[in-house]
PDB file of C-alpha atoms and ligand atoms in Angstrom:
ATOM      1  CA  MET A  15     -22.881  41.690-119.924  1.00 59.00           C
ATOM      2  CA  ALA A  16     -20.542  38.749-120.502  1.00 68.00           C
ATOM      3  CA  GLN A  17     -21.136  35.427-118.760  1.00 85.00           C
ATOM      4  CA  PRO A  18     -19.370  35.689-115.380  1.00 96.00           C
ATOM      5  CA  LYS A  19     -16.008  33.929-115.213  1.00 98.00           C
ATOM      6  CA  ILE A  20     -15.090  34.089-111.562  1.00 98.00           C
ATOM      7  CA  LEU A  21     -11.849  33.806-109.630  1.00 98.00           C
ATOM      8  CA  VAL A  22     -12.204  33.133-105.888  1.00 98.00           C
ATOM      9  CA  THR A  23      -9.123  33.715-103.726  1.00 98.00           C
ATOM     10  CA  GLY A  24      -8.895  32.103-100.292  1.00 97.00           C
ATOM     11  CA  ALA A  25     -11.330  29.478-101.559  1.00 97.00           C
ATOM     12  CA  GLY A  26     -10.278  26.892 -98.965  1.00 96.00           C
ATOM     13  CA  GLY A  27     -11.384  29.034 -96.026  1.00 95.00           C
ATOM     14  CA  GLN A  28     -14.620  28.934 -94.021  1.00 95.00           C
ATOM     15  CA  LEU A  29     -16.537  31.198 -96.406  1.00 97.00           C
ATOM     16  CA  GLY A  30     -14.912  30.000 -99.641  1.00 97.00           C
ATOM     17  CA  SER A  31     -15.736  26.378 -99.055  1.00 96.00           C
ATOM     18  CA  VAL A  32     -19.455  27.230 -99.111  1.00 98.00           C
ATOM     19  CA  LEU A  33     -19.401  30.195-101.490  1.00 98.00           C
ATOM     20  CA  VAL A  34     -17.535  28.343-104.267  1.00 98.00           C
ATOM     21  CA  PRO A  35     -20.173  25.576-104.561  1.00 98.00           C
ATOM     22  CA  ALA A  36     -22.896  28.257-104.479  1.00 98.00           C
ATOM     23  CA  LEU A  37     -21.203  30.170-107.317  1.00 98.00           C
ATOM     24  CA  GLN A  38     -20.768  26.915-109.273  1.00 98.00           C
ATOM     25  CA  ALA A  39     -24.469  26.122-108.801  1.00 98.00           C
ATOM     26  CA  LYS A  40     -25.500  29.589-109.927  1.00 98.00           C
ATOM     27  CA  TYR A  41     -23.165  30.231-112.865  1.00 98.00           C
ATOM     28  CA  GLY A  42     -21.907  26.762-113.875  1.00 98.00           C
ATOM     29  CA  PHE A  43     -19.090  24.583-112.573  1.00 98.00           C
ATOM     30  CA  ASN A  44     -16.646  25.696-115.268  1.00 97.00           C
ATOM     31  CA  GLN A  45     -17.332  29.388-114.667  1.00 98.00           C
ATOM     32  CA  VAL A  46     -15.586  29.350-111.283  1.00 98.00           C
ATOM     33  CA  VAL A  47     -11.841  29.110-110.683  1.00 98.00           C
ATOM     34  CA  ALA A  48     -11.046  28.441-107.021  1.00 98.00           C
ATOM     35  CA  SER A  49      -7.635  29.449-105.668  1.00 98.00           C
ATOM     36  CA  ASP A  50      -5.850  29.348-102.345  1.00 98.00           C
ATOM     37  CA  ILE A  51      -2.339  29.413-100.918  1.00 97.00           C
ATOM     38  CA  ARG A  52      -2.714  25.709 -99.962  1.00 96.00           C
ATOM     39  CA  ASP A  53      -1.703  23.072-102.504  1.00 94.00           C
ATOM     40  CA  LYS A  54      -5.192  21.556-102.461  1.00 93.00           C
ATOM     41  CA  ILE A  55      -8.623  22.252-100.971  1.00 94.00           C
ATOM     42  CA  GLU A  56     -11.433  19.991 -99.775  1.00 92.00           C
ATOM     43  CA  ILE A  57     -14.122  21.058-102.223  1.00 93.00           C
ATOM     44  CA  ASN A  58     -14.547  19.894-105.814  1.00 96.00           C
ATOM     45  CA  ALA A  59     -13.522  22.782-108.065  1.00 97.00           C
ATOM     46  CA  ASP A  60     -11.366  23.912-110.945  1.00 97.00           C
ATOM     47  CA  TYR A  61      -8.432  24.734-108.697  1.00 98.00           C
ATOM     48  CA  VAL A  62      -5.185  26.708-108.946  1.00 97.00           C
ATOM     49  CA  GLN A  63      -2.694  27.398-106.188  1.00 97.00           C
ATOM     50  CA  LEU A  64      -2.276  31.164-105.867  1.00 97.00           C
ATOM     51  CA  ASP A  65      -0.360  33.504-103.572  1.00 97.00           C
ATOM     52  CA  VAL A  66      -2.203  36.834-103.639  1.00 97.00           C
ATOM     53  CA  LEU A  67       1.058  38.639-102.916  1.00 97.00           C
ATOM     54  CA  ASP A  68       2.409  37.404-106.261  1.00 97.00           C
ATOM     55  CA  LYS A  69       0.921  40.043-108.536  1.00 97.00           C
ATOM     56  CA  ARG A  70       2.398  38.530-111.698  1.00 97.00           C
ATOM     57  CA  GLN A  71       0.685  35.228-110.950  1.00 97.00           C
ATOM     58  CA  VAL A  72      -2.640  36.992-110.288  1.00 97.00           C
ATOM     59  CA  ILE A  73      -2.359  38.764-113.652  1.00 97.00           C
ATOM     60  CA  ASP A  74      -1.446  35.534-115.451  1.00 98.00           C
ATOM     61  CA  ILE A  75      -4.401  33.600-114.031  1.00 97.00           C
ATOM     62  CA  ILE A  76      -6.850  36.394-114.822  1.00 97.00           C
ATOM     63  CA  HIS A  77      -5.677  36.539-118.437  1.00 97.00           C
ATOM     64  CA  ALA A  78      -5.200  32.795-118.980  1.00 97.00           C
ATOM     65  CA  ARG A  79      -8.668  31.945-117.612  1.00 97.00           C
ATOM     66  CA  GLY A  80     -10.569  34.933-119.037  1.00 97.00           C
ATOM     67  CA  ILE A  81     -11.615  36.025-115.549  1.00 98.00           C
ATOM     68  CA  ASN A  82     -14.043  38.969-115.371  1.00 98.00           C
ATOM     69  CA  GLN A  83     -15.084  38.849-111.693  1.00 98.00           C
ATOM     70  CA  VAL A  84     -13.089  38.250-108.512  1.00 98.00           C
ATOM     71  CA  TYR A  85     -14.271  37.271-105.032  1.00 98.00           C
ATOM     72  CA  HIS A  86     -11.213  38.147-102.992  1.00 98.00           C
ATOM     73  CA  LEU A  87     -11.592  36.125 -99.774  1.00 98.00           C
ATOM     74  CA  ALA A  88      -7.919  35.560 -98.909  1.00 98.00           C
ATOM     75  CA  ALA A  89      -7.230  37.135 -95.500  1.00 97.00           C
ATOM     76  CA  ILE A  90      -5.964  36.440 -91.996  1.00 97.00           C
ATOM     77  CA  LEU A  91      -8.562  36.736 -89.227  1.00 96.00           C
ATOM     78  CA  SER A  92      -8.534  38.638 -85.941  1.00 96.00           C
ATOM     79  CA  ALA A  93      -6.952  36.293 -83.375  1.00 96.00           C
ATOM     80  CA  LYS A  94      -4.406  34.801 -85.780  1.00 96.00           C
ATOM     81  CA  GLY A  95      -3.575  38.316 -86.988  1.00 97.00           C
ATOM     82  CA  GLU A  96      -2.281  39.338 -83.562  1.00 97.00           C
ATOM     83  CA  GLU A  97       0.389  36.614 -83.792  1.00 96.00           C
ATOM     84  CA  ASN A  98       2.037  38.124 -86.845  1.00 96.00           C
ATOM     85  CA  VAL A  99       1.112  41.745 -87.387  1.00 98.00           C
ATOM     86  CA  GLN A 100       3.338  42.495 -90.367  1.00 98.00           C
ATOM     87  CA  PHE A 101       2.306  39.377 -92.268  1.00 98.00           C
ATOM     88  CA  THR A 102      -1.380  40.105 -91.597  1.00 98.00           C
ATOM     89  CA  TRP A 103      -0.958  43.594 -93.000  1.00 98.00           C
ATOM     90  CA  ASP A 104       0.857  42.252 -96.058  1.00 98.00           C
ATOM     91  CA  ILE A 105      -1.817  39.666 -96.872  1.00 98.00           C
ATOM     92  CA  ASN A 106      -4.891  41.697 -95.945  1.00 98.00           C
ATOM     93  CA  VAL A 107      -3.815  45.032 -97.408  1.00 98.00           C
ATOM     94  CA  GLY A 108      -1.001  44.140 -99.838  1.00 98.00           C
ATOM     95  CA  GLY A 109      -3.010  41.267-101.322  1.00 98.00           C
ATOM     96  CA  LEU A 110      -6.078  43.502-101.707  1.00 98.00           C
ATOM     97  CA  ILE A 111      -4.136  46.302-103.387  1.00 98.00           C
ATOM     98  CA  ASN A 112      -2.687  43.791-105.859  1.00 96.00           C
ATOM     99  CA  LEU A 113      -6.163  42.541-106.662  1.00 98.00           C
ATOM    100  CA  LEU A 114      -7.692  46.010-107.058  1.00 98.00           C
ATOM    101  CA  GLU A 115      -4.898  47.143-109.314  1.00 97.00           C
ATOM    102  CA  VAL A 116      -5.127  44.049-111.504  1.00 97.00           C
ATOM    103  CA  ALA A 117      -8.929  44.436-111.583  1.00 98.00           C
ATOM    104  CA  ARG A 118      -8.560  48.035-112.749  1.00 98.00           C
ATOM    105  CA  THR A 119      -5.988  47.377-115.461  1.00 97.00           C
ATOM    106  CA  ALA A 120      -7.699  44.193-116.700  1.00 97.00           C
ATOM    107  CA  ARG A 121     -11.038  46.070-116.651  1.00 97.00           C
ATOM    108  CA  LEU A 122     -12.825  43.418-114.609  1.00 98.00           C
ATOM    109  CA  GLU A 123     -16.581  43.748-114.355  1.00 97.00           C
ATOM    110  CA  LYS A 124     -16.966  43.296-110.608  1.00 98.00           C
ATOM    111  CA  VAL A 125     -14.940  42.589-107.494  1.00 98.00           C
ATOM    112  CA  PHE A 126     -16.184  41.368-104.115  1.00 98.00           C
ATOM    113  CA  VAL A 127     -14.150  42.116-100.977  1.00 98.00           C
ATOM    114  CA  PRO A 128     -15.255  40.965 -97.512  1.00 98.00           C
ATOM    115  CA  SER A 129     -15.038  43.289 -94.549  1.00 98.00           C
ATOM    116  CA  SER A 130     -16.019  42.543 -90.967  1.00 98.00           C
ATOM    117  CA  ILE A 131     -17.483  43.729 -87.676  1.00 98.00           C
ATOM    118  CA  ALA A 132     -13.806  43.924 -86.685  1.00 98.00           C
ATOM    119  CA  VAL A 133     -13.703  47.419 -88.248  1.00 98.00           C
ATOM    120  CA  PHE A 134     -15.501  48.625 -85.118  1.00 98.00           C
ATOM    121  CA  GLY A 135     -13.702  49.578 -81.918  1.00 98.00           C
ATOM    122  CA  PRO A 136     -14.355  50.678 -78.327  1.00 98.00           C
ATOM    123  CA  LEU A 137     -15.418  54.184 -79.399  1.00 98.00           C
ATOM    124  CA  THR A 138     -17.974  52.846 -81.882  1.00 98.00           C
ATOM    125  CA  GLN A 139     -21.627  52.963 -80.868  1.00 98.00           C
ATOM    126  CA  GLY A 140     -22.084  49.426 -79.500  1.00 98.00           C
ATOM    127  CA  GLU A 141     -25.835  48.957 -79.923  1.00 98.00           C
ATOM    128  CA  GLN A 142     -27.378  49.134 -83.383  1.00 98.00           C
ATOM    129  CA  THR A 143     -24.043  50.285 -84.794  1.00 98.00           C
ATOM    130  CA  PRO A 144     -24.833  52.642 -87.691  1.00 98.00           C
ATOM    131  CA  GLN A 145     -23.409  52.401 -91.207  1.00 98.00           C
ATOM    132  CA  TYR A 146     -20.983  55.292 -90.764  1.00 98.00           C
ATOM    133  CA  PRO A 147     -19.742  55.220 -87.154  1.00 98.00           C
ATOM    134  CA  VAL A 148     -16.355  55.973 -85.588  1.00 98.00           C
ATOM    135  CA  LEU A 149     -13.927  53.376 -86.976  1.00 98.00           C
ATOM    136  CA  ILE A 150     -10.920  53.036 -84.680  1.00 98.00           C
ATOM    137  CA  PRO A 151     -10.347  49.282 -84.348  1.00 98.00           C
ATOM    138  CA  GLU A 152      -7.818  47.796 -81.930  1.00 97.00           C
ATOM    139  CA  THR A 153      -6.750  44.666 -83.825  1.00 98.00           C
ATOM    140  CA  ILE A 154      -4.428  44.605 -86.827  1.00 98.00           C
ATOM    141  CA  TYR A 155      -7.138  42.628 -88.622  1.00 98.00           C
ATOM    142  CA  GLY A 156      -9.645  45.431 -87.968  1.00 98.00           C
ATOM    143  CA  ILE A 157      -7.156  48.085 -89.039  1.00 98.00           C
ATOM    144  CA  SER A 158      -6.463  46.158 -92.254  1.00 98.00           C
ATOM    145  CA  LYS A 159     -10.191  45.872 -92.955  1.00 98.00           C
ATOM    146  CA  VAL A 160     -10.886  49.600 -92.383  1.00 98.00           C
ATOM    147  CA  THR A 161      -7.976  50.348 -94.701  1.00 98.00           C
ATOM    148  CA  GLY A 162      -9.287  47.850 -97.242  1.00 98.00           C
ATOM    149  CA  GLU A 163     -12.718  49.472 -97.171  1.00 98.00           C
ATOM    150  CA  GLN A 164     -11.104  52.834 -97.940  1.00 98.00           C
ATOM    151  CA  TRP A 165      -9.140  51.361-100.854  1.00 98.00           C
ATOM    152  CA  CYS A 166     -12.332  49.838-102.267  1.00 98.00           C
ATOM    153  CA  ASN A 167     -14.203  53.119-101.981  1.00 98.00           C
ATOM    154  CA  TYR A 168     -11.275  54.974-103.551  1.00 98.00           C
ATOM    155  CA  TYR A 169     -10.990  52.582-106.509  1.00 98.00           C
ATOM    156  CA  HIS A 170     -14.692  52.964-107.104  1.00 98.00           C
ATOM    157  CA  LYS A 171     -14.673  56.780-106.990  1.00 98.00           C
ATOM    158  CA  ARG A 172     -11.388  57.310-108.795  1.00 98.00           C
ATOM    159  CA  PHE A 173     -11.398  54.490-111.376  1.00 98.00           C
ATOM    160  CA  ASN A 174     -15.076  53.543-111.491  1.00 98.00           C
ATOM    161  CA  LEU A 175     -14.228  49.967-110.498  1.00 98.00           C
ATOM    162  CA  ASP A 176     -17.389  48.099-109.472  1.00 98.00           C
ATOM    163  CA  VAL A 177     -16.122  46.806-106.157  1.00 98.00           C
ATOM    164  CA  ARG A 178     -18.673  45.727-103.539  1.00 98.00           C
ATOM    165  CA  SER A 179     -18.254  44.711 -99.916  1.00 98.00           C
ATOM    166  CA  LEU A 180     -20.043  43.395 -96.809  1.00 99.00           C
ATOM    167  CA  ARG A 181     -19.102  43.720 -93.141  1.00 98.00           C
ATOM    168  CA  TYR A 182     -19.777  40.116 -92.174  1.00 98.00           C
ATOM    169  CA  PRO A 183     -20.737  39.323 -88.584  1.00 98.00           C
ATOM    170  CA  GLY A 184     -19.214  36.158 -87.070  1.00 98.00           C
ATOM    171  CA  LEU A 185     -20.018  33.355 -89.517  1.00 98.00           C
ATOM    172  CA  ILE A 186     -21.369  30.002 -88.373  1.00 98.00           C
ATOM    173  CA  SER A 187     -21.203  26.930 -90.611  1.00 98.00           C
ATOM    174  CA  TYR A 188     -20.899  23.149 -90.446  1.00 97.00           C
ATOM    175  CA  GLN A 189     -19.067  22.561 -93.749  1.00 94.00           C
ATOM    176  CA  SER A 190     -15.612  23.607 -92.574  1.00 87.00           C
ATOM    177  CA  MET A 191     -13.881  25.010 -89.530  1.00 84.00           C
ATOM    178  CA  PRO A 192     -13.059  28.700 -89.282  1.00 78.00           C
ATOM    179  CA  GLY A 193      -9.425  29.445 -88.557  1.00 84.00           C
ATOM    180  CA  GLY A 194      -8.028  32.085 -86.257  1.00 93.00           C
ATOM    181  CA  GLY A 195     -11.122  34.184 -85.564  1.00 95.00           C
ATOM    182  CA  THR A 196     -12.614  35.504 -82.330  1.00 97.00           C
ATOM    183  CA  THR A 197     -16.141  34.434 -83.235  1.00 97.00           C
ATOM    184  CA  ASP A 198     -14.963  30.840 -83.887  1.00 96.00           C
ATOM    185  CA  TYR A 199     -16.240  29.713 -80.496  1.00 98.00           C
ATOM    186  CA  ALA A 200     -19.753  29.775 -81.947  1.00 98.00           C
ATOM    187  CA  VAL A 201     -18.695  27.028 -84.393  1.00 98.00           C
ATOM    188  CA  ASP A 202     -16.485  25.017 -82.010  1.00 97.00           C
ATOM    189  CA  ILE A 203     -19.303  24.798 -79.480  1.00 98.00           C
ATOM    190  CA  PHE A 204     -21.425  22.704 -81.885  1.00 98.00           C
ATOM    191  CA  HIS A 205     -18.647  20.205 -82.595  1.00 97.00           C
ATOM    192  CA  LYS A 206     -18.236  19.585 -78.877  1.00 97.00           C
ATOM    193  CA  ALA A 207     -21.990  19.427 -78.255  1.00 98.00           C
ATOM    194  CA  VAL A 208     -22.788  16.806 -80.900  1.00 97.00           C
ATOM    195  CA  GLN A 209     -19.816  14.676 -79.829  1.00 97.00           C
ATOM    196  CA  ASP A 210     -21.035  14.686 -76.198  1.00 97.00           C
ATOM    197  CA  GLN A 211     -17.962  16.579 -75.040  1.00 98.00           C
ATOM    198  CA  HIS A 212     -17.617  19.412 -72.558  1.00 98.00           C
ATOM    199  CA  PHE A 213     -17.036  22.851 -74.084  1.00 98.00           C
ATOM    200  CA  GLN A 214     -14.598  25.335 -72.576  1.00 98.00           C
ATOM    201  CA  CYS A 215     -15.411  28.745 -74.010  1.00 98.00           C
ATOM    202  CA  PHE A 216     -12.638  31.306 -74.545  1.00 98.00           C
ATOM    203  CA  LEU A 217     -15.115  34.185 -74.131  1.00 98.00           C
ATOM    204  CA  SER A 218     -17.087  35.031 -70.996  1.00 98.00           C
ATOM    205  CA  GLU A 219     -20.729  34.054 -70.786  1.00 98.00           C
ATOM    206  CA  ASN A 220     -22.226  37.499 -71.407  1.00 98.00           C
ATOM    207  CA  THR A 221     -20.102  38.596 -74.373  1.00 98.00           C
ATOM    208  CA  ARG A 222     -22.619  39.599 -77.017  1.00 98.00           C
ATOM    209  CA  LEU A 223     -21.530  39.598 -80.666  1.00 98.00           C
ATOM    210  CA  PRO A 224     -23.292  39.918 -84.025  1.00 98.00           C
ATOM    211  CA  MET A 225     -23.450  36.578 -85.865  1.00 98.00           C
ATOM    212  CA  MET A 226     -24.849  35.069 -89.051  1.00 98.00           C
ATOM    213  CA  TYR A 227     -25.542  31.576 -90.357  1.00 98.00           C
ATOM    214  CA  MET A 228     -23.619  30.706 -93.501  1.00 98.00           C
ATOM    215  CA  PRO A 229     -26.604  30.234 -95.850  1.00 98.00           C
ATOM    216  CA  ASP A 230     -27.596  33.836 -95.112  1.00 98.00           C
ATOM    217  CA  ALA A 231     -24.015  35.074 -95.609  1.00 98.00           C
ATOM    218  CA  VAL A 232     -23.734  33.322 -98.977  1.00 98.00           C
ATOM    219  CA  ARG A 233     -27.127  34.570-100.126  1.00 98.00           C
ATOM    220  CA  ALA A 234     -26.285  38.129 -99.027  1.00 98.00           C
ATOM    221  CA  THR A 235     -23.074  37.935-101.060  1.00 98.00           C
ATOM    222  CA  LEU A 236     -24.811  36.678-104.194  1.00 98.00           C
ATOM    223  CA  GLU A 237     -27.636  39.223-103.840  1.00 98.00           C
ATOM    224  CA  LEU A 238     -25.226  42.101-103.372  1.00 98.00           C
ATOM    225  CA  MET A 239     -23.221  41.056-106.420  1.00 98.00           C
ATOM    226  CA  GLU A 240     -26.345  40.612-108.566  1.00 98.00           C
ATOM    227  CA  ALA A 241     -27.891  43.960-107.585  1.00 98.00           C
ATOM    228  CA  PRO A 242     -27.995  46.632-110.305  1.00 98.00           C
ATOM    229  CA  ARG A 243     -24.971  48.891-110.024  1.00 97.00           C
ATOM    230  CA  GLU A 244     -27.003  52.043-109.406  1.00 97.00           C
ATOM    231  CA  GLN A 245     -28.579  50.499-106.287  1.00 98.00           C
ATOM    232  CA  ILE A 246     -25.229  50.193-104.543  1.00 98.00           C
ATOM    233  CA  SER A 247     -24.907  53.381-102.509  1.00 98.00           C
ATOM    234  CA  VAL A 248     -22.273  52.149-100.031  1.00 98.00           C
ATOM    235  CA  ARG A 249     -18.842  51.645-101.589  1.00 98.00           C
ATOM    236  CA  THR A 250     -16.840  51.195 -98.410  1.00 98.00           C
ATOM    237  CA  SER A 251     -18.686  48.161 -97.033  1.00 98.00           C
ATOM    238  CA  TYR A 252     -22.289  47.434 -96.050  1.00 98.00           C
ATOM    239  CA  ASN A 253     -23.282  46.731 -92.463  1.00 98.00           C
ATOM    240  CA  LEU A 254     -24.986  43.327 -92.447  1.00 98.00           C
ATOM    241  CA  ALA A 255     -26.936  41.695 -89.619  1.00 98.00           C
ATOM    242  CA  ALA A 256     -28.965  38.621 -88.810  1.00 98.00           C
ATOM    243  CA  MET A 257     -28.739  37.797 -85.089  1.00 98.00           C
ATOM    244  CA  ASN A 258     -26.656  38.462 -82.014  1.00 98.00           C
ATOM    245  CA  PHE A 259     -26.147  36.355 -78.921  1.00 98.00           C
ATOM    246  CA  THR A 260     -23.863  35.605 -75.973  1.00 98.00           C
ATOM    247  CA  PRO A 261     -22.069  32.292 -75.279  1.00 98.00           C
ATOM    248  CA  LYS A 262     -24.626  31.637 -72.553  1.00 98.00           C
ATOM    249  CA  GLU A 263     -27.557  32.189 -74.908  1.00 98.00           C
ATOM    250  CA  ILE A 264     -26.224  29.884 -77.641  1.00 98.00           C
ATOM    251  CA  TYR A 265     -25.390  27.287 -74.980  1.00 98.00           C
ATOM    252  CA  GLN A 266     -28.964  27.400 -73.639  1.00 98.00           C
ATOM    253  CA  GLU A 267     -30.353  27.040 -77.146  1.00 98.00           C
ATOM    254  CA  ILE A 268     -28.108  24.019 -77.871  1.00 98.00           C
ATOM    255  CA  GLN A 269     -29.146  22.510 -74.536  1.00 98.00           C
ATOM    256  CA  LYS A 270     -32.762  22.402 -75.730  1.00 98.00           C
ATOM    257  CA  HIS A 271     -31.591  19.747 -78.232  1.00 98.00           C
ATOM    258  CA  LEU A 272     -28.797  18.173 -76.157  1.00 98.00           C
ATOM    259  CA  PRO A 273     -29.760  18.494 -72.464  1.00 98.00           C
ATOM    260  CA  GLN A 274     -26.567  16.798 -71.181  1.00 97.00           C
ATOM    261  CA  PHE A 275     -24.270  19.342 -72.813  1.00 98.00           C
ATOM    262  CA  THR A 276     -22.014  21.277 -70.392  1.00 98.00           C
ATOM    263  CA  ILE A 277     -19.996  24.495 -70.723  1.00 98.00           C
ATOM    264  CA  SER A 278     -17.409  26.413 -68.702  1.00 98.00           C
ATOM    265  CA  TYR A 279     -15.821  29.780 -69.367  1.00 98.00           C
ATOM    266  CA  GLN A 280     -12.142  30.578 -69.444  1.00 98.00           C
ATOM    267  CA  PRO A 281     -11.591  33.867 -71.263  1.00 98.00           C
ATOM    268  CA  ASP A 282      -8.211  34.352 -72.952  1.00 97.00           C
ATOM    269  CA  PHE A 283      -6.724  37.180 -75.058  1.00 97.00           C
ATOM    270  CA  ARG A 284      -9.659  36.921 -77.459  1.00 97.00           C
ATOM    271  CA  GLN A 285     -11.957  38.352 -74.761  1.00 98.00           C
ATOM    272  CA  GLU A 286     -10.366  41.756 -75.212  1.00 98.00           C
ATOM    273  CA  ILE A 287     -10.842  41.550 -78.981  1.00 97.00           C
ATOM    274  CA  ALA A 288     -14.511  40.610 -78.570  1.00 98.00           C
ATOM    275  CA  ASP A 289     -15.039  43.393 -76.021  1.00 98.00           C
ATOM    276  CA  SER A 290     -13.720  45.935 -78.516  1.00 98.00           C
ATOM    277  CA  TRP A 291     -16.380  45.007 -81.097  1.00 98.00           C
ATOM    278  CA  THR A 292     -20.029  46.032 -81.078  1.00 98.00           C
ATOM    279  CA  GLN A 293     -23.022  43.988 -79.943  1.00 98.00           C
ATOM    280  CA  SER A 294     -25.645  44.631 -82.594  1.00 98.00           C
ATOM    281  CA  ILE A 295     -25.674  46.134 -86.071  1.00 98.00           C
ATOM    282  CA  ASN A 296     -27.987  48.521 -87.905  1.00 98.00           C
ATOM    283  CA  ASP A 297     -27.999  47.294 -91.512  1.00 98.00           C
ATOM    284  CA  GLU A 298     -30.833  49.426 -92.913  1.00 98.00           C
ATOM    285  CA  ASN A 299     -28.735  50.539 -95.912  1.00 98.00           C
ATOM    286  CA  ALA A 300     -28.410  46.927 -97.108  1.00 98.00           C
ATOM    287  CA  ARG A 301     -32.113  46.367 -96.443  1.00 98.00           C
ATOM    288  CA  MET A 302     -33.081  49.472 -98.425  1.00 98.00           C
ATOM    289  CA  ASP A 303     -30.558  49.336-101.295  1.00 98.00           C
ATOM    290  CA  TRP A 304     -30.703  45.671-102.309  1.00 98.00           C
ATOM    291  CA  LYS A 305     -33.524  44.345-100.088  1.00 98.00           C
ATOM    292  CA  TRP A 306     -31.423  42.333 -97.660  1.00 98.00           C
ATOM    293  CA  LYS A 307     -33.349  40.142 -95.229  1.00 98.00           C
ATOM    294  CA  GLU A 308     -31.988  37.312 -93.084  1.00 98.00           C
ATOM    295  CA  GLU A 309     -33.662  33.933 -92.899  1.00 98.00           C
ATOM    296  CA  TYR A 310     -32.003  32.412 -89.821  1.00 98.00           C
ATOM    297  CA  ASN A 311     -32.400  33.483 -86.212  1.00 98.00           C
ATOM    298  CA  LEU A 312     -30.701  31.756 -83.273  1.00 98.00           C
ATOM    299  CA  PRO A 313     -33.152  28.830 -82.766  1.00 98.00           C
ATOM    300  CA  LYS A 314     -33.377  28.057 -86.495  1.00 98.00           C
ATOM    301  CA  MET A 315     -29.601  28.190 -86.941  1.00 98.00           C
ATOM    302  CA  VAL A 316     -28.950  25.977 -83.911  1.00 98.00           C
ATOM    303  CA  ALA A 317     -31.440  23.327 -85.062  1.00 98.00           C
ATOM    304  CA  ASP A 318     -29.919  23.240 -88.548  1.00 98.00           C
ATOM    305  CA  MET A 319     -26.289  23.106 -87.306  1.00 98.00           C
ATOM    306  CA  ILE A 320     -27.030  20.214 -84.949  1.00 98.00           C
ATOM    307  CA  HIS A 321     -28.919  18.330 -87.651  1.00 98.00           C
ATOM    308  CA  HIS A 322     -26.025  18.593 -90.131  1.00 98.00           C
ATOM    309  CA  LEU A 323     -23.221  17.937 -87.665  1.00 98.00           C
ATOM    310  CA  LYS A 324     -24.966  14.844 -86.283  1.00 97.00           C
ATOM    311  CA  ILE A 325     -25.030  13.442 -89.827  1.00 97.00           C
ATOM    312  CA  HIS A 326     -21.403  14.470 -90.333  1.00 95.00           C
ATOM    313  CA  TYR A 327     -20.159  12.652 -87.215  1.00 95.00           C
ATOM    314  CA  GLN A 328     -22.351   9.600 -87.839  1.00 93.00           C
ATOM    315  CA  GLU A 329     -20.832   9.246 -91.306  1.00 91.00           C
ATOM    316  CA  LYS A 330     -17.337   9.809 -89.941  1.00 88.00           C
ATOM    317  CA  ASN A 331     -17.815   7.142 -87.271  1.00 85.00           C
ATOM    318  CA  GLN A 332     -19.165   4.684 -89.835  1.00 85.00           C
ATOM    319  CA  ASP A 333     -16.029   5.241 -91.931  1.00 78.00           C
ATOM    320  CA  HIS A 334     -13.967   4.140 -88.949  1.00 72.00           C
ATOM    321  CA  VAL A 335     -15.715   0.823 -88.262  1.00 64.00           C
TER     322      VAL A 335
HETATM  323  N1  LIG B 418     -15.118  36.320 -87.610  1.00 90.98           N
HETATM  324  C1  LIG B 418     -14.015  37.220 -87.678  1.00 90.98           C
HETATM  325  C2  LIG B 418     -13.066  37.006 -86.561  1.00 90.98           C
HETATM  326  O1  LIG B 418     -13.499  36.559 -85.535  1.00 90.98           O
HETATM  327  C3  LIG B 418     -14.490  38.621 -87.652  1.00 90.98           C
HETATM  328  O2  LIG B 418     -14.647  39.033 -88.932  1.00 90.98           O
HETATM  329  O3  LIG B 418     -11.929  37.321 -86.692  1.00 90.98           O
END
């Protein structure tokens, strides 16, 4: 197999800004081309501006750079998606179809496409959601992800394209802010806590959602993509789990480190989105097929987030004096 030469789309997002450095560390700095719709991104990378709706440009970059793998992260998340339904569909589905078609014709080795717990809906089994449940989501983001999963599965069956996917839970990280998601509260809460500010939560205190710390999400992605092809039995998207908690539970865990921290709850339209998703995930297929196992539970994640964000804000404050 050729040395991977990787294109990452949406590289400036929450996942990309951690996944790109991890790919650089694993395969070599020059083996990774980062791209995004923005004119520049925060991380140090070989960077090109790319609109995933511009198929010609996608083709040109893949040929010019000798790309043989794509991590297609460009997408609009759940809450933001409700503000512009048509645009969300265009990016999330149109962009994916462009990528799959280019991957097929350019005979790329592998493609990674993220999916999400947003594929689930009110009729889905809410506890220990199985791999193949009812999928009738109520957000345009969720609908686009279910559709995307079907396209991935179809391109695998019909054209033998090696496309792999994970249904990420809400992702928690300190390196960059998420944008436009419903699970974002679980990142925002830390920024308020370490800055000694009050946190007003846009979900109610007992809203339980599946979540994952970024190091686990990145490792899961790399492990899935490295697994031998014949071990990948799920070609829609793998359920993936690490932990689940409510706003009240994460607040109480943060309070163990920062006893003065205060929270109040003022649910907005995102409450309905969260209520339509499931509370815990059965990911036994991932655990069996490619030996997935999480490293971070709630207490370990909270301790690590606070540690890193304290350093981040100390350094930021020093820059200002
Ligand atoms: N974290 C995403 C969101 O909240 C779900 O995939 O939109």
